[in-house]
Short mmCIF file of C-alpha atoms in Angstrom, two decimals:
data_model
loop_
_atom_site.label_atom_id
_atom_site.label_comp_id
_atom_site.label_asym_id
_atom_site.label_seq_id
_atom_site.Cartn_x
_atom_site.Cartn_y
_atom_site.Cartn_z
CA UNK A 1 39.47 21.39 3.58
CA UNK A 2 39.19 22.22 -0.10
CA UNK A 3 38.69 19.81 -2.97
CA UNK A 4 41.48 18.91 -5.33
CA UNK A 5 41.17 19.85 -9.01
CA UNK A 6 40.25 16.27 -9.93
CA UNK A 7 37.56 16.09 -7.24
CA UNK A 8 36.19 19.48 -8.31
CA UNK A 9 35.97 18.34 -11.96
CA UNK A 10 34.21 15.12 -10.93
CA UNK A 11 31.77 17.08 -8.81
CA UNK A 12 31.03 19.49 -11.67
CA UNK A 13 30.52 16.61 -14.09
CA UNK A 14 28.16 14.82 -11.70
CA UNK A 15 26.18 18.04 -11.21
CA UNK A 16 25.85 18.59 -14.98
CA UNK A 17 24.67 14.99 -15.46
CA UNK A 18 22.17 15.37 -12.63
CA UNK A 19 20.63 18.48 -14.16
CA UNK A 20 20.65 16.95 -17.63
CA UNK A 21 18.78 13.82 -16.50
CA UNK A 22 16.50 15.61 -14.02
CA UNK A 23 14.29 16.90 -16.84
CA UNK A 24 13.84 13.32 -18.11
CA UNK A 25 12.75 12.15 -14.66
CA UNK A 26 10.27 15.01 -14.28
CA UNK A 27 8.78 14.35 -17.72
CA UNK A 28 8.07 10.69 -16.89
CA UNK A 29 6.01 11.60 -13.82
CA UNK A 30 2.81 11.52 -15.87
CA UNK A 31 1.73 15.13 -15.46
CA UNK A 32 -0.67 16.70 -12.99
CA UNK A 33 -2.86 14.44 -10.89
CA UNK A 34 -6.00 14.84 -8.84
CA UNK A 35 -6.91 13.06 -5.62
CA UNK A 36 -10.30 11.58 -4.76
CA UNK A 37 -10.47 12.36 -1.05
CA UNK A 38 -13.46 10.07 -0.55
CA UNK A 39 -11.35 7.09 -1.60
CA UNK A 40 -8.57 8.23 0.72
CA UNK A 41 -10.99 8.48 3.64
CA UNK A 42 -12.45 5.02 2.92
CA UNK A 43 -8.93 3.60 2.65
CA UNK A 44 -7.84 5.12 5.96
CA UNK A 45 -11.01 3.83 7.58
CA UNK A 46 -10.24 0.35 6.20
CA UNK A 47 -6.73 0.54 7.63
CA UNK A 48 -8.07 1.53 11.05
CA UNK A 49 -10.70 -1.26 11.06
CA UNK A 50 -8.10 -3.78 9.93
CA UNK A 51 -5.67 -2.80 12.66
CA UNK A 52 -8.42 -3.00 15.28
CA UNK A 53 -9.26 -6.50 14.04
CA UNK A 54 -5.58 -7.48 14.26
CA UNK A 55 -5.38 -6.28 17.86
CA UNK A 56 -8.65 -8.03 18.79
CA UNK A 57 -7.47 -11.20 17.05
CA UNK A 58 -4.20 -11.18 18.99
CA UNK A 59 -5.85 -10.51 22.35
CA UNK A 60 -8.50 -13.21 21.80
CA UNK A 61 -5.90 -15.58 20.32
CA UNK A 62 -7.87 -15.99 17.08
CA UNK A 63 -5.36 -16.17 14.26
CA UNK A 64 -8.02 -16.08 11.54
CA UNK A 65 -9.35 -12.75 12.86
CA UNK A 66 -5.85 -11.28 12.92
CA UNK A 67 -5.14 -12.47 9.38
CA UNK A 68 -8.48 -11.07 8.17
CA UNK A 69 -7.71 -7.75 9.87
CA UNK A 70 -4.32 -7.62 8.23
CA UNK A 71 -5.92 -8.28 4.85
CA UNK A 72 -8.46 -5.51 5.40
CA UNK A 73 -5.70 -3.09 6.42
CA UNK A 74 -3.65 -3.91 3.30
CA UNK A 75 -6.73 -3.55 1.09
CA UNK A 76 -7.48 -0.17 2.69
CA UNK A 77 -3.95 1.01 2.08
CA UNK A 78 -4.09 -0.05 -1.56
CA UNK A 79 -7.48 1.64 -1.96
CA UNK A 80 -6.16 4.91 -0.48
CA UNK A 81 -3.01 4.82 -2.62
CA UNK A 82 -5.06 4.29 -5.78
CA UNK A 83 -7.06 7.46 -5.10
CA UNK A 84 -4.96 9.68 -7.37
CA UNK A 85 -5.61 9.82 -11.09
CA UNK A 86 -4.37 11.96 -13.97
CA UNK A 87 -6.06 15.34 -14.13
CA UNK A 88 -8.53 15.81 -16.96
CA UNK A 89 -9.44 18.99 -18.83
CA UNK A 90 -12.67 19.48 -16.85
CA UNK A 91 -10.73 19.40 -13.56
CA UNK A 92 -9.10 22.71 -14.46
CA UNK A 93 -12.54 24.26 -15.10
CA UNK A 94 -13.65 23.71 -11.49
CA UNK A 95 -13.91 26.75 -9.25
CA UNK A 96 -10.76 27.44 -7.26
CA UNK A 97 -8.61 25.49 -9.72
CA UNK A 98 -7.51 28.06 -12.23
CA UNK A 99 -4.86 26.79 -14.56
CA UNK A 100 -3.40 30.23 -15.12
CA UNK A 101 -0.88 30.02 -12.28
CA UNK A 102 0.54 33.02 -10.44
CA UNK A 103 0.10 36.52 -11.79
CA UNK A 104 2.91 37.51 -14.12
CA UNK A 105 3.94 33.95 -14.90
CA UNK A 106 4.84 33.21 -18.49
CA UNK A 107 2.38 31.16 -20.46
CA UNK A 108 3.33 28.10 -22.46
CA UNK A 109 4.30 25.20 -20.24
CA UNK A 110 4.70 24.26 -16.64
CA UNK A 111 7.18 25.82 -14.28
CA UNK A 112 9.49 22.80 -14.49
CA UNK A 113 9.43 22.93 -18.31
CA UNK A 114 10.37 26.61 -18.30
CA UNK A 115 13.13 26.07 -15.73
CA UNK A 116 14.51 23.15 -17.73
CA UNK A 117 14.46 25.29 -20.88
CA UNK A 118 16.28 28.13 -19.11
CA UNK A 119 18.88 25.68 -17.80
CA UNK A 120 19.43 24.20 -21.27
CA UNK A 121 19.78 27.70 -22.76
CA UNK A 122 22.28 28.65 -20.08
CA UNK A 123 24.34 25.49 -20.69
CA UNK A 124 24.40 26.15 -24.45
CA UNK A 125 25.85 29.64 -23.89
CA UNK A 126 28.75 28.31 -21.80
#
């Protein structure tokens, strides 16, 4: 079943607005980030210990142990989620982390910036 002219125009307008605002959303993401895997491992370990304490607290009918386990699990989750930070200039100098990108890629901005620029240029020509 095909769309009516009105529905097709609404769909086209929604698609244009989506692409127009998508670049704004991508730009507010804060740029590239790095992850400290040690913090992630400690956080996951905290979650596991906390859940074990919750189970032990429930089986032994000790509410304080269960509450403490829950607190440790939440703290571990927060610790693991806080493991990412904005990438610094010296992160790109590390071996295996070349900032040049794929061979043949244009220089001067990220892939999303170049795609957004191409999209804007294409929309201006229409």
